[in-house]
N, CA, C and O atoms as a printed pandas DataFrame, in Angstrom:
     atom_number atom_name residue_name chain_id  residue_number  x_coord  y_coord  z_coord
0              1         N          UNK        A               1   27.863   -1.614   21.009
1              2        CA          UNK        A               1   27.844   -1.283   19.615
2              3         C          UNK        A               1   26.525   -1.765   19.006
3              4         O          UNK        A               1   26.154   -2.930   19.148
4              5         N          UNK        A               2   25.841   -0.876   18.343
5              6        CA          UNK        A               2   24.543   -1.192   17.757
6              7         C          UNK        A               2   24.704   -1.795   16.371
7              8         O          UNK        A               2   25.541   -1.361   15.579
8              9         N          UNK        A               3   23.897   -2.791   16.098
9             10        CA          UNK        A               3   23.919   -3.394   14.767
10            11         C          UNK        A               3   22.564   -3.193   14.112
11            12         O          UNK        A               3   21.555   -3.064   14.804
12            13         N          UNK        A               4   22.530   -3.164   12.789
13            14        CA          UNK        A               4   21.246   -3.014   12.113
14            15         C          UNK        A               4   20.392   -4.271   12.259
15            16         O          UNK        A               4   20.841   -5.277   12.808
16            17         N          UNK        A               5   19.187   -4.204   11.774
17            18        CA          UNK        A               5   18.255   -5.332   11.756
18            19         C          UNK        A               5   17.871   -5.779   13.164
19            20         O          UNK        A               5   17.864   -6.973   13.463
20            21         N          UNK        A               6   17.553   -4.813   14.024
21            22        CA          UNK        A               6   17.048   -5.144   15.350
22            23         C          UNK        A               6   18.057   -5.831   16.241
23            24         O          UNK        A               6   17.673   -6.629   17.096
24            25         N          UNK        A               7   19.333   -5.548   16.070
25            26        CA          UNK        A               7   20.354   -6.131   16.922
26            27         C          UNK        A               7   20.963   -7.402   16.378
27            28         O          UNK        A               7   21.932   -7.905   16.947
28            29         N          UNK        A               8   20.436   -7.933   15.307
29            30        CA          UNK        A               8   20.994   -9.144   14.717
30            31         C          UNK        A               8   21.908   -8.762   13.561
31            32         O          UNK        A               8   21.547   -7.953   12.706
32            33         N          UNK        A               9   23.058   -9.336   13.549
33            34        CA          UNK        A               9   23.964   -9.098   12.426
34            35         C          UNK        A               9   23.418   -9.830   11.212
35            36         O          UNK        A               9   22.949  -10.963   11.318
36            37         N          UNK        A              10   23.480   -9.192   10.086
37            38        CA          UNK        A              10   22.974   -9.821    8.863
38            39         C          UNK        A              10   24.020  -10.793    8.349
39            40         O          UNK        A              10   25.137  -10.400    8.013
40            41         N          UNK        A              11   23.651  -12.059    8.289
41            42        CA          UNK        A              11   24.595  -13.089    7.866
42            43         C          UNK        A              11   24.361  -13.528    6.432
43            44         O          UNK        A              11   25.310  -13.831    5.708
44            45         N          UNK        A              12   23.126  -13.561    6.027
45            46        CA          UNK        A              12   22.812  -14.042    4.680
46            47         C          UNK        A              12   22.817  -12.877    3.704
47            48         O          UNK        A              12   22.421  -11.763    4.045
48            49         N          UNK        A              13   23.253  -13.140    2.527
49            50        CA          UNK        A              13   23.166  -12.163    1.452
50            51         C          UNK        A              13   22.257  -12.737    0.389
51            52         O          UNK        A              13   21.923  -13.922    0.420
52            53         N          UNK        A              14   21.854  -11.896   -0.552
53            54        CA          UNK        A              14   20.989  -12.389   -1.623
54            55         C          UNK        A              14   21.663  -13.503   -2.407
55            56         O          UNK        A              14   20.997  -14.410   -2.905
56            57         N          UNK        A              15   22.972  -13.435   -2.515
57            58        CA          UNK        A              15   23.694  -14.490   -3.232
58            59         C          UNK        A              15   23.551  -15.829   -2.515
59            60         O          UNK        A              15   23.560  -16.880   -3.157
60            61         N          UNK        A              16   23.419  -15.798   -1.184
61            62        CA          UNK        A              16   23.239  -17.034   -0.424
62            63         C          UNK        A              16   21.817  -17.568   -0.538
63            64         O          UNK        A              16   21.595  -18.772   -0.406
64            65         N          UNK        A              17   20.860  -16.690   -0.779
65            66        CA          UNK        A              17   19.463  -17.098   -0.846
66            67         C          UNK        A              17   19.087  -17.535   -2.252
67            68         O          UNK        A              17   18.420  -18.553   -2.436
68            69         N          UNK        A              18   19.513  -16.765   -3.241
69            70        CA          UNK        A              18   19.157  -17.025   -4.632
70            71         C          UNK        A              18   20.401  -17.352   -5.441
71            72         O          UNK        A              18   21.472  -16.789   -5.212
72            73         N          UNK        A              19   20.253  -18.242   -6.362
73            74        CA          UNK        A              19   21.329  -18.487   -7.313
74            75         C          UNK        A              19   21.108  -17.552   -8.490
75            76         O          UNK        A              19   20.005  -17.485   -9.031
76            77         N          UNK        A              20   22.130  -16.843   -8.883
77            78        CA          UNK        A              20   22.014  -15.845   -9.938
78            79         C          UNK        A              20   21.478  -16.458  -11.228
79            80         O          UNK        A              20   20.654  -15.840  -11.902
80            81         N          UNK        A              21   21.914  -17.622  -11.573
81            82        CA          UNK        A              21   21.499  -18.263  -12.828
82            83         C          UNK        A              21   20.014  -18.589  -12.845
83            84         O          UNK        A              21   19.364  -18.470  -13.884
84            85         N          UNK        A              22   19.478  -18.995  -11.716
85            86        CA          UNK        A              22   18.090  -19.453  -11.686
86            87         C          UNK        A              22   17.129  -18.445  -11.051
87            88         O          UNK        A              22   15.959  -18.763  -10.838
88            89         N          UNK        A              23   17.604  -17.243  -10.749
89            90        CA          UNK        A              23   16.748  -16.250  -10.089
90            91         C          UNK        A              23   15.587  -15.849  -10.995
91            92         O          UNK        A              23   15.790  -15.491  -12.155
92            93         N          UNK        A              24   14.382  -15.911  -10.463
93            94        CA          UNK        A              24   13.179  -15.489  -11.178
94            95         C          UNK        A              24   12.461  -14.473  -10.293
95            96         O          UNK        A              24   11.976  -14.836   -9.221
96            97         N          UNK        A              25   12.380  -13.211  -10.715
97            98        CA          UNK        A              25   11.758  -12.196   -9.859
98            99         C          UNK        A              25   10.302  -12.506   -9.516
99           100         O          UNK        A              25    9.804  -12.043   -8.489
100          101         N          UNK        A              26    9.618  -13.275  -10.350
101          102        CA          UNK        A              26    8.227  -13.628  -10.062
102          103         C          UNK        A              26    8.097  -14.643   -8.935
103          104         O          UNK        A              26    6.994  -14.905   -8.456
104          105         N          UNK        A              27    9.216  -15.211   -8.513
105          106        CA          UNK        A              27    9.202  -16.162   -7.405
106          107         C          UNK        A              27   10.047  -15.679   -6.225
107          108         O          UNK        A              27   10.351  -16.448   -5.313
108          109         N          UNK        A              28   10.418  -14.413   -6.251
109          110        CA          UNK        A              28   11.200  -13.872   -5.142
110          111         C          UNK        A              28   10.297  -13.683   -3.923
111          112         O          UNK        A              28    9.077  -13.589   -4.054
112          113         N          UNK        A              29   10.894  -13.630   -2.767
113          114        CA          UNK        A              29   10.143  -13.472   -1.525
114          115         C          UNK        A              29    9.357  -12.161   -1.546
115          116         O          UNK        A              29    8.185  -12.139   -1.170
116          117         N          UNK        A              30    9.981  -11.086   -1.977
117          118        CA          UNK        A              30    9.308   -9.786   -2.001
118          119         C          UNK        A              30    8.100   -9.807   -2.931
119          120         O          UNK        A              30    7.036   -9.296   -2.583
120          121         N          UNK        A              31    8.261  -10.388   -4.093
121          122        CA          UNK        A              31    7.152  -10.467   -5.048
122          123         C          UNK        A              31    6.009  -11.298   -4.472
123          124         O          UNK        A              31    4.845  -10.908   -4.569
124          125         N          UNK        A              32    6.333  -12.427   -3.882
125          126        CA          UNK        A              32    5.303  -13.293   -3.315
126          127         C          UNK        A              32    4.587  -12.626   -2.139
127          128         O          UNK        A              32    3.377  -12.784   -1.978
128          129         N          UNK        A              33    5.327  -11.886   -1.322
129          130        CA          UNK        A              33    4.698  -11.159   -0.215
130          131         C          UNK        A              33    3.754  -10.089   -0.751
131          132         O          UNK        A              33    2.677   -9.874   -0.195
132          133         N          UNK        A              34    4.148   -9.425   -1.816
133          134        CA          UNK        A              34    3.276   -8.438   -2.451
134          135         C          UNK        A              34    2.003   -9.071   -2.976
135          136         O          UNK        A              34    0.918   -8.508   -2.838
136          137         N          UNK        A              35    2.138  -10.244   -3.578
137          138        CA          UNK        A              35    0.962  -10.962   -4.085
138          139         C          UNK        A              35    0.030  -11.360   -2.943
139          140         O          UNK        A              35   -1.190  -11.255   -3.068
140          141         N          UNK        A              36    0.603  -11.816   -1.837
141          142        CA          UNK        A              36   -0.210  -12.185   -0.669
142          143         C          UNK        A              36   -0.976  -10.962   -0.168
143          144         O          UNK        A              36   -2.161  -11.059    0.152
144          145         N          UNK        A              37   -0.306   -9.818   -0.100
145          146        CA          UNK        A              37   -0.957   -8.579    0.346
146          147         C          UNK        A              37   -2.139   -8.241   -0.556
147          148         O          UNK        A              37   -3.223   -7.924   -0.065
148          149         N          UNK        A              38   -1.940   -8.306   -1.866
149          150        CA          UNK        A              38   -3.011   -8.009   -2.821
150          151         C          UNK        A              38   -4.188   -8.967   -2.624
151          152         O          UNK        A              38   -5.346   -8.549   -2.624
152          153         N          UNK        A              39   -3.881  -10.246   -2.458
153          154        CA          UNK        A              39   -4.944  -11.243   -2.273
154          155         C          UNK        A              39   -5.692  -11.034   -0.958
155          156         O          UNK        A              39   -6.913  -11.184   -0.908
156          157         N          UNK        A              40   -4.967  -10.690    0.102
157          158        CA          UNK        A              40   -5.620  -10.432    1.390
158          159         C          UNK        A              40   -6.553   -9.228    1.314
159          160         O          UNK        A              40   -7.666   -9.268    1.837
160          161         N          UNK        A              41   -6.098   -8.157    0.663
161          162        CA          UNK        A              41   -6.944   -6.973    0.527
162          163         C          UNK        A              41   -8.171   -7.267   -0.333
163          164         O          UNK        A              41   -9.260   -6.770   -0.049
164          165         N          UNK        A              42   -8.001   -8.071   -1.379
165          166        CA          UNK        A              42   -9.144   -8.454   -2.220
166          167         C          UNK        A              42  -10.148   -9.284   -1.418
167          168         O          UNK        A              42  -11.357   -9.093   -1.546
168          169         N          UNK        A              43   -9.646  -10.204   -0.593
169          170        CA          UNK        A              43  -10.531  -11.014    0.256
170          171         C          UNK        A              43  -11.255  -10.130    1.268
171          172         O          UNK        A              43  -12.440  -10.328    1.538
172          173         N          UNK        A              44  -10.543   -9.162    1.822
173          174        CA          UNK        A              44  -11.161   -8.235    2.772
174          175         C          UNK        A              44  -12.227   -7.392    2.075
175          176         O          UNK        A              44  -13.285   -7.141    2.654
176          177         N          UNK        A              45  -11.968   -6.952    0.843
177          178        CA          UNK        A              45  -12.983   -6.210    0.078
178          179         C          UNK        A              45  -14.247   -7.040   -0.096
179          180         O          UNK        A              45  -15.357   -6.525    0.040
180          181         N          UNK        A              46  -14.077   -8.328   -0.398
181          182        CA          UNK        A              46  -15.241   -9.209   -0.561
182          183         C          UNK        A              46  -16.026   -9.330    0.747
183          184         O          UNK        A              46  -17.256   -9.292    0.743
184          185         N          UNK        A              47  -15.310   -9.475    1.861
185          186        CA          UNK        A              47  -15.974   -9.586    3.166
186          187         C          UNK        A              47  -16.705   -8.294    3.526
187          188         O          UNK        A              47  -17.819   -8.328    4.049
188          189         N          UNK        A              48  -16.077   -7.164    3.246
189          190        CA          UNK        A              48  -16.697   -5.877    3.562
190          191         C          UNK        A              48  -17.962   -5.654    2.741
191          192         O          UNK        A              48  -18.955   -5.135    3.250
192          193         N          UNK        A              49  -17.925   -6.045    1.479
193          194        CA          UNK        A              49  -19.112   -5.855    0.632
194          195         C          UNK        A              49  -20.218   -6.853    0.985
195          196         O          UNK        A              49  -21.390   -6.593    0.713
196          197         N          UNK        A              50  -19.862   -7.983    1.583
197          198        CA          UNK        A              50  -20.860   -8.980    1.977
198          199         C          UNK        A              50  -21.557   -8.609    3.287
199          200         O          UNK        A              50  -22.668   -9.070    3.549
200          201         N          UNK        A              51  -20.913   -7.782    4.106
201          202        CA          UNK        A              51  -21.496   -7.371    5.382
202          203         C          UNK        A              51  -22.487   -6.228    5.134
203          204         O          UNK        A              51  -22.095   -5.180    4.619
204          205         N          UNK        A              52  -23.766   -6.413    5.492
205          206        CA          UNK        A              52  -24.778   -5.390    5.196
206          207         C          UNK        A              52  -24.483   -4.020    5.816
207          208         O          UNK        A              52  -24.677   -2.994    5.164
208          209         N          UNK        A              53  -24.019   -3.996    7.056
209          210        CA          UNK        A              53  -23.750   -2.716    7.720
210          211         C          UNK        A              53  -22.540   -2.015    7.114
211          212         O          UNK        A              53  -22.578   -0.809    6.871
212          213         N          UNK        A              54  -21.475   -2.756    6.871
213          214        CA          UNK        A              54  -20.265   -2.149    6.325
214          215         C          UNK        A              54  -20.418   -1.779    4.856
215          216         O          UNK        A              54  -19.847   -0.787    4.404
216          217         N          UNK        A              55  -21.178   -2.562    4.111
217          218        CA          UNK        A              55  -21.338   -2.257    2.689
218          219         C          UNK        A              55  -22.084   -0.942    2.491
219          220         O          UNK        A              55  -21.864   -0.256    1.493
220          221         N          UNK        A              56  -22.967   -0.578    3.430
221          222        CA          UNK        A              56  -23.660    0.716    3.364
222          223         C          UNK        A              56  -22.676    1.877    3.430
223          224         O          UNK        A              56  -22.888    2.913    2.800
224          225         N          UNK        A              57  -21.604    1.703    4.191
225          226        CA          UNK        A              57  -20.613    2.769    4.346
226          227         C          UNK        A              57  -19.710    2.904    3.125
227          228         O          UNK        A              57  -19.106    3.955    2.910
228          229         N          UNK        A              58  -19.618    1.858    2.339
229          230        CA          UNK        A              58  -18.752    1.899    1.162
230          231         C          UNK        A              58  -17.278    1.967    1.518
231          232         O          UNK        A              58  -16.504    2.638    0.835
232          233         N          UNK        A              59  -16.885    1.280    2.577
233          234        CA          UNK        A              59  -15.494    1.289    3.037
234          235         C          UNK        A              59  -14.694    0.256    2.251
235          236         O          UNK        A              59  -15.096   -0.902    2.139
236          237         N          UNK        A              60  -13.562    0.687    1.713
237          238        CA          UNK        A              60  -12.675   -0.230    1.003
238          239         C          UNK        A              60  -11.766   -0.932    2.004
239          240         O          UNK        A              60  -11.696   -0.548    3.171
240          241         N          UNK        A              61  -11.080   -1.951    1.541
241          242        CA          UNK        A              61  -10.158   -2.671    2.427
242          243         C          UNK        A              61   -9.049   -1.747    2.919
243          244         O          UNK        A              61   -8.663   -1.820    4.086
244          245         N          UNK        A              62   -8.536   -0.886    2.056
245          246        CA          UNK        A              62   -7.472    0.042    2.463
246          247         C          UNK        A              62   -7.988    1.011    3.523
247          248         O          UNK        A              62   -7.280    1.314    4.483
248          249         N          UNK        A              63   -9.215    1.497    3.356
249          250        CA          UNK        A              63   -9.805    2.387    4.350
250          251         C          UNK        A              63  -10.064    1.644    5.655
251          252         O          UNK        A              63   -9.884    2.203    6.737
252          253         N          UNK        A              64  -10.480    0.400    5.556
253          254        CA          UNK        A              64  -10.731   -0.412    6.742
254          255         C          UNK        A              64   -9.444   -0.591    7.554
255          256         O          UNK        A              64   -9.462   -0.505    8.781
256          257         N          UNK        A              65   -8.341   -0.835    6.869
257          258        CA          UNK        A              65   -7.053   -1.010    7.552
258          259         C          UNK        A              65   -6.685    0.267    8.303
259          260         O          UNK        A              65   -6.185    0.198    9.425
260          261         N          UNK        A              66   -6.923    1.422    7.700
261          262        CA          UNK        A              66   -6.654    2.698    8.377
262          263         C          UNK        A              66   -7.565    2.841    9.591
263          264         O          UNK        A              66   -7.110    3.240   10.663
264          265         N          UNK        A              67   -8.837    2.522    9.433
265          266        CA          UNK        A              67   -9.783    2.642   10.546
266          267         C          UNK        A              67   -9.391    1.742   11.720
267          268         O          UNK        A              67   -9.515    2.142   12.878
268          269         N          UNK        A              68   -8.923    0.541   11.424
269          270        CA          UNK        A              68   -8.496   -0.383   12.483
270          271         C          UNK        A              68   -7.358    0.233   13.289
271          272         O          UNK        A              68   -7.285    0.046   14.503
272          273         N          UNK        A              69   -6.472    0.966   12.620
273          274        CA          UNK        A              69   -5.350    1.609   13.312
274          275         C          UNK        A              69   -5.802    2.748   14.221
275          276         O          UNK        A              69   -5.072    3.155   15.124
276          277         N          UNK        A              70   -7.010    3.260   13.979
277          278        CA          UNK        A              70   -7.491    4.408   14.747
278          279         C          UNK        A              70   -8.385    4.022   15.920
279          280         O          UNK        A              70   -8.965    4.895   16.565
280          281         N          UNK        A              71   -8.502    2.744   16.200
281          282        CA          UNK        A              71   -9.276    2.302   17.364
282          283         C          UNK        A              71   -8.354    1.508   18.284
283          284         O          UNK        A              71   -7.353    0.947   17.837
284          285         N          UNK        A              72   -8.689    1.464   19.543
285          286        CA          UNK        A              72   -7.873    0.716   20.496
286          287         C          UNK        A              72   -7.099    1.623   21.419
287          288         O          UNK        A              72   -7.325    2.833   21.459
288          289         N          UNK        A              73   -6.187    1.032   22.158
289          290        CA          UNK        A              73   -5.436    1.761   23.182
290          291         C          UNK        A              73   -4.565    2.866   22.597
291          292         O          UNK        A              73   -4.575    3.996   23.085
292          293         N          UNK        A              74   -3.821    2.542   21.564
293          294        CA          UNK        A              74   -2.920    3.527   20.965
294          295         C          UNK        A              74   -3.548    4.103   19.703
295          296         O          UNK        A              74   -2.965    4.050   18.619
296          297         N          UNK        A              75   -4.742    4.651   19.863
297          298        CA          UNK        A              75   -5.493    5.101   18.697
298          299         C          UNK        A              75   -5.187    6.539   18.298
299          300         O          UNK        A              75   -5.586    6.966   17.215
300          301         N          UNK        A              76   -4.503    7.283   19.123
301          302        CA          UNK        A              76   -4.204    8.682   18.809
302          303         C          UNK        A              76   -3.019    8.731   17.848
303          304         O          UNK        A              76   -1.865    8.562   18.242
304          305         N          UNK        A              77   -3.338    8.965   16.580
305          306        CA          UNK        A              77   -2.308    8.939   15.553
306          307         C          UNK        A              77   -2.474   10.118   14.617
307          308         O          UNK        A              77   -3.573   10.635   14.419
308          309         N          UNK        A              78   -1.362   10.525   14.052
309          310        CA          UNK        A              78   -1.392   11.547   13.010
310          311         C          UNK        A              78   -1.345   10.847   11.657
311          312         O          UNK        A              78   -1.098    9.644   11.576
312          313         N          UNK        A              79   -1.584   11.607   10.609
313          314        CA          UNK        A              79   -1.484   11.045    9.261
314          315         C          UNK        A              79   -0.067   10.543    9.020
315          316         O          UNK        A              79    0.127    9.523    8.358
316          317         N          UNK        A              80    0.912   11.246    9.546
317          318        CA          UNK        A              80    2.308   10.835    9.403
318          319         C          UNK        A              80    2.561    9.487   10.077
319          320         O          UNK        A              80    3.272    8.644    9.531
320          321         N          UNK        A              81    1.985    9.283   11.256
321          322        CA          UNK        A              81    2.114    7.994   11.952
322          323         C          UNK        A              81    1.553    6.864   11.094
323          324         O          UNK        A              81    2.170    5.807   10.957
324          325         N          UNK        A              82    0.374    7.100   10.518
325          326        CA          UNK        A              82   -0.255    6.079    9.679
326          327         C          UNK        A              82    0.579    5.788    8.438
327          328         O          UNK        A              82    0.696    4.637    8.018
328          329         N          UNK        A              83    1.157    6.829    7.853
329          330        CA          UNK        A              83    2.019    6.633    6.674
330          331         C          UNK        A              83    3.172    5.698    7.002
331          332         O          UNK        A              83    3.491    4.799    6.224
332          333         N          UNK        A              84    3.788    5.909    8.143
333          334        CA          UNK        A              84    4.921    5.068    8.543
334          335         C          UNK        A              84    4.479    3.637    8.823
335          336         O          UNK        A              84    5.149    2.690    8.410
336          337         N          UNK        A              85    3.364    3.473    9.516
337          338        CA          UNK        A              85    2.889    2.136    9.883
338          339         C          UNK        A              85    2.425    1.324    8.678
339          340         O          UNK        A              85    2.603    0.107    8.633
340          341         N          UNK        A              86    1.828    2.009    7.704
341          342        CA          UNK        A              86    1.204    1.308    6.585
342          343         C          UNK        A              86    1.967    1.438    5.271
343          344         O          UNK        A              86    1.531    0.924    4.241
344          345         N          UNK        A              87    3.098    2.120    5.310
345          346        CA          UNK        A              87    3.930    2.331    4.117
346          347         C          UNK        A              87    3.157    3.021    2.991
347          348         O          UNK        A              87    3.190    2.582    1.841
348          349         N          UNK        A              88    2.472    4.092    3.333
349          350        CA          UNK        A              88    1.767    4.924    2.357
350          351         C          UNK        A              88    2.540    6.218    2.186
351          352         O          UNK        A              88    3.241    6.656    3.098
352          353         N          UNK        A              89    2.413    6.830    1.017
353          354        CA          UNK        A              89    3.007    8.155    0.867
354          355         C          UNK        A              89    2.005    9.180    1.412
355          356         O          UNK        A              89    0.813    8.896    1.526
356          357         N          UNK        A              90    2.502   10.361    1.741
357          358        CA          UNK        A              90    1.686   11.374    2.412
358          359         C          UNK        A              90    0.481   11.792    1.576
359          360         O          UNK        A              90   -0.609   11.977    2.119
360          361         N          UNK        A              91    0.656   11.940    0.280
361          362        CA          UNK        A              91   -0.447   12.356   -0.584
362          363         C          UNK        A              91   -1.570   11.338   -0.610
363          364         O          UNK        A              91   -2.743   11.699   -0.519
364          365         N          UNK        A              92   -1.218   10.066   -0.733
365          366        CA          UNK        A              92   -2.228    8.996   -0.749
366          367         C          UNK        A              92   -2.965    8.937    0.586
367          368         O          UNK        A              92   -4.180    8.740    0.614
368          369         N          UNK        A              93   -2.239    9.106    1.689
369          370        CA          UNK        A              93   -2.874    9.057    3.004
370          371         C          UNK        A              93   -3.815   10.243    3.185
371          372         O          UNK        A              93   -4.908   10.085    3.729
372          373         N          UNK        A              94   -3.407   11.422    2.739
373          374        CA          UNK        A              94   -4.267   12.602    2.850
374          375         C          UNK        A              94   -5.565   12.396    2.082
375          376         O          UNK        A              94   -6.641   12.712    2.589
376          377         N          UNK        A              95   -5.474   11.869    0.868
377          378        CA          UNK        A              95   -6.679   11.610    0.073
378          379         C          UNK        A              95   -7.580   10.575    0.755
379          380         O          UNK        A              95   -8.803   10.711    0.748
380          381         N          UNK        A              96   -6.969    9.544    1.342
381          382        CA          UNK        A              96   -7.762    8.520    2.019
382          383         C          UNK        A              96   -8.461    9.103    3.247
383          384         O          UNK        A              96   -9.635    8.821    3.486
384          385         N          UNK        A              97   -7.750    9.905    4.016
385          386        CA          UNK        A              97   -8.345   10.531    5.200
386          387         C          UNK        A              97   -9.465   11.480    4.779
387          388         O          UNK        A              97  -10.500   11.545    5.441
388          389         N          UNK        A              98   -9.267   12.214    3.688
389          390        CA          UNK        A              98  -10.326   13.091    3.175
390          391         C          UNK        A              98  -11.589   12.291    2.863
391          392         O          UNK        A              98  -12.692   12.715    3.208
392          393         N          UNK        A              99  -11.435   11.136    2.214
393          394        CA          UNK        A              99  -12.597   10.301    1.876
394          395         C          UNK        A              99  -13.263    9.756    3.136
395          396         O          UNK        A              99  -14.491    9.729    3.228
396          397         N          UNK        A             100  -12.458    9.322    4.109
397          398        CA          UNK        A             100  -13.026    8.815    5.364
398          399         C          UNK        A             100  -13.736    9.927    6.132
399          400         O          UNK        A             100  -14.775    9.697    6.751
400          401         N          UNK        A             101  -13.174   11.124    6.088
401          402        CA          UNK        A             101  -13.793   12.265    6.761
402          403         C          UNK        A             101  -15.117   12.624    6.070
403          404         O          UNK        A             101  -16.101   12.943    6.738
404          405         N          UNK        A             102  -15.137   12.570    4.752
405          406        CA          UNK        A             102  -16.359   12.859    3.997
406          407         C          UNK        A             102  -17.460   11.842    4.321
407          408         O          UNK        A             102  -18.643   12.184    4.324
408          409         N          UNK        A             103  -17.069   10.600    4.591
409          410        CA          UNK        A             103  -18.032    9.555    4.964
410          411         C          UNK        A             103  -18.455    9.660    6.426
411          412         O          UNK        A             103  -19.347    8.939    6.871
412          413         N          UNK        A             104  -17.811   10.564    7.175
413          414        CA          UNK        A             104  -18.151   10.751    8.579
414          415         C          UNK        A             104  -17.537    9.716    9.500
415          416         O          UNK        A             104  -18.012    9.530   10.621
416          417         N          UNK        A             105  -16.489    9.037    9.050
417          418        CA          UNK        A             105  -15.870    7.979    9.849
418          419         C          UNK        A             105  -14.645    8.443   10.625
419          420         O          UNK        A             105  -14.221    7.787   11.577
420          421         N          UNK        A             106  -14.084    9.566   10.220
421          422        CA          UNK        A             106  -12.859   10.090   10.834
422          423         C          UNK        A             106  -13.013   11.598   10.981
423          424         O          UNK        A             106  -13.665   12.255   10.170
424          425         N          UNK        A             107  -12.399   12.129   12.031
425          426        CA          UNK        A             107  -12.306   13.586   12.127
426          427         C          UNK        A             107  -10.896   13.963   12.528
427          428         O          UNK        A             107  -10.188   13.209   13.195
428          429         N          UNK        A             108  -10.517   15.136   12.109
429          430        CA          UNK        A             108   -9.194   15.672   12.423
430          431         C          UNK        A             108   -9.314   16.521   13.683
431          432         O          UNK        A             108  -10.223   17.341   13.813
432          433         N          UNK        A             109   -8.373   16.307   14.616
433          434        CA          UNK        A             109   -8.370   17.037   15.885
434          435         C          UNK        A             109   -7.005   17.698   16.066
435          436         O          UNK        A             109   -5.980   17.016   16.074
436          437         N          UNK        A             110   -6.990   19.018   16.210
437          438        CA          UNK        A             110   -5.733   19.731   16.408
438          439         C          UNK        A             110   -5.246   19.519   17.840
439          440         O          UNK        A             110   -6.027   19.603   18.787
440          441         N          UNK        A             111   -3.958   19.246   17.988
441          442        CA          UNK        A             111   -3.348   19.043   19.304
442          443         C          UNK        A             111   -3.325   20.374   20.055
443          444         O          UNK        A             111   -2.890   21.388   19.509
444          445         N          UNK        A             112   -3.785   20.374   21.289
445          446        CA          UNK        A             112   -3.833   21.610   22.070
446          447         C          UNK        A             112   -2.451   22.047   22.538
447          448         O          UNK        A             112   -2.211   23.242   22.706
448          449         N          UNK        A             113   -1.541   21.104   22.752
449          450        CA          UNK        A             113   -0.194   21.451   23.211
450          451         C          UNK        A             113    0.687   21.942   22.077
451          452         O          UNK        A             113    1.494   22.853   22.260
452          453         N          UNK        A             114    0.536   21.344   20.917
453          454        CA          UNK        A             114    1.327   21.725   19.746
454          455         C          UNK        A             114    0.360   21.890   18.580
455          456         O          UNK        A             114   -0.021   20.911   17.938
456          457         N          UNK        A             115   -0.030   23.119   18.313
457          458        CA          UNK        A             115   -1.063   23.404   17.321
458          459         C          UNK        A             115   -0.677   22.979   15.906
459          460         O          UNK        A             115   -1.525   22.959   15.014
460          461         N          UNK        A             116    0.591   22.639   15.694
461          462        CA          UNK        A             116    1.012   22.175   14.364
462          463         C          UNK        A             116    0.556   20.751   14.099
463          464         O          UNK        A             116    0.408   20.352   12.944
464          465         N          UNK        A             117    0.331   19.981   15.156
465          466        CA          UNK        A             117   -0.047   18.574   15.012
466          467         C          UNK        A             117   -1.551   18.404   14.865
467          468         O          UNK        A             117   -2.341   19.059   15.544
468          469         N          UNK        A             118   -1.921   17.516   13.969
469          470        CA          UNK        A             118   -3.328   17.165   13.792
470          471         C          UNK        A             118   -3.447   15.658   13.961
471          472         O          UNK        A             118   -2.826   14.881   13.235
472          473         N          UNK        A             119   -4.259   15.263   14.935
473          474        CA          UNK        A             119   -4.487   13.848   15.188
474          475         C          UNK        A             119   -5.797   13.423   14.542
475          476         O          UNK        A             119   -6.689   14.237   14.308
476          477         N          UNK        A             120   -5.889   12.155   14.265
477          478        CA          UNK        A             120   -7.084   11.591   13.655
478          479         C          UNK        A             120   -7.842   10.798   14.698
479          480         O          UNK        A             120   -7.247   10.156   15.563
480          481         N          UNK        A             121   -9.149   10.847   14.608
481          482        CA          UNK        A             121   -9.994   10.146   15.569
482          483         C          UNK        A             121  -11.137    9.472   14.820
483          484         O          UNK        A             121  -11.804   10.094   13.992
484          485         N          UNK        A             122  -11.353    8.209   15.117
485          486        CA          UNK        A             122  -12.502    7.508   14.546
486          487         C          UNK        A             122  -13.760    8.037   15.219
487          488         O          UNK        A             122  -13.781    8.252   16.431
488          489         N          UNK        A             123  -14.805    8.246   14.429
489          490        CA          UNK        A             123  -16.048    8.799   14.995
490          491         C          UNK        A             123  -17.010    7.685   15.360
491          492         O          UNK        A             123  -18.107    7.952   15.850
């Protein structure tokens, strides 16, 4: 019998983690994780702009994260794959890929076996 959450039964509920009377959404785990993400991307933007070679390309932290996903062993990905991995909506990912393609950093490659699929490749 399969259970959700990667095979682990969920034992804790929000009521066990937070007390209703003292719950503050600004201190919730989800909110704090979101803040960490924002701070990490801002730090990455600063590093990218400080690097002479990367700053010439004008790559943002969000674009850099997409580019990192397109290099390495499992680099053959579609826009849909990236959306799932990075929690982006399809429209935002399409616009980002368009900008990366315009900068000459990414190209779209149609799959020869299934012409409906378009894979992305770092140039």
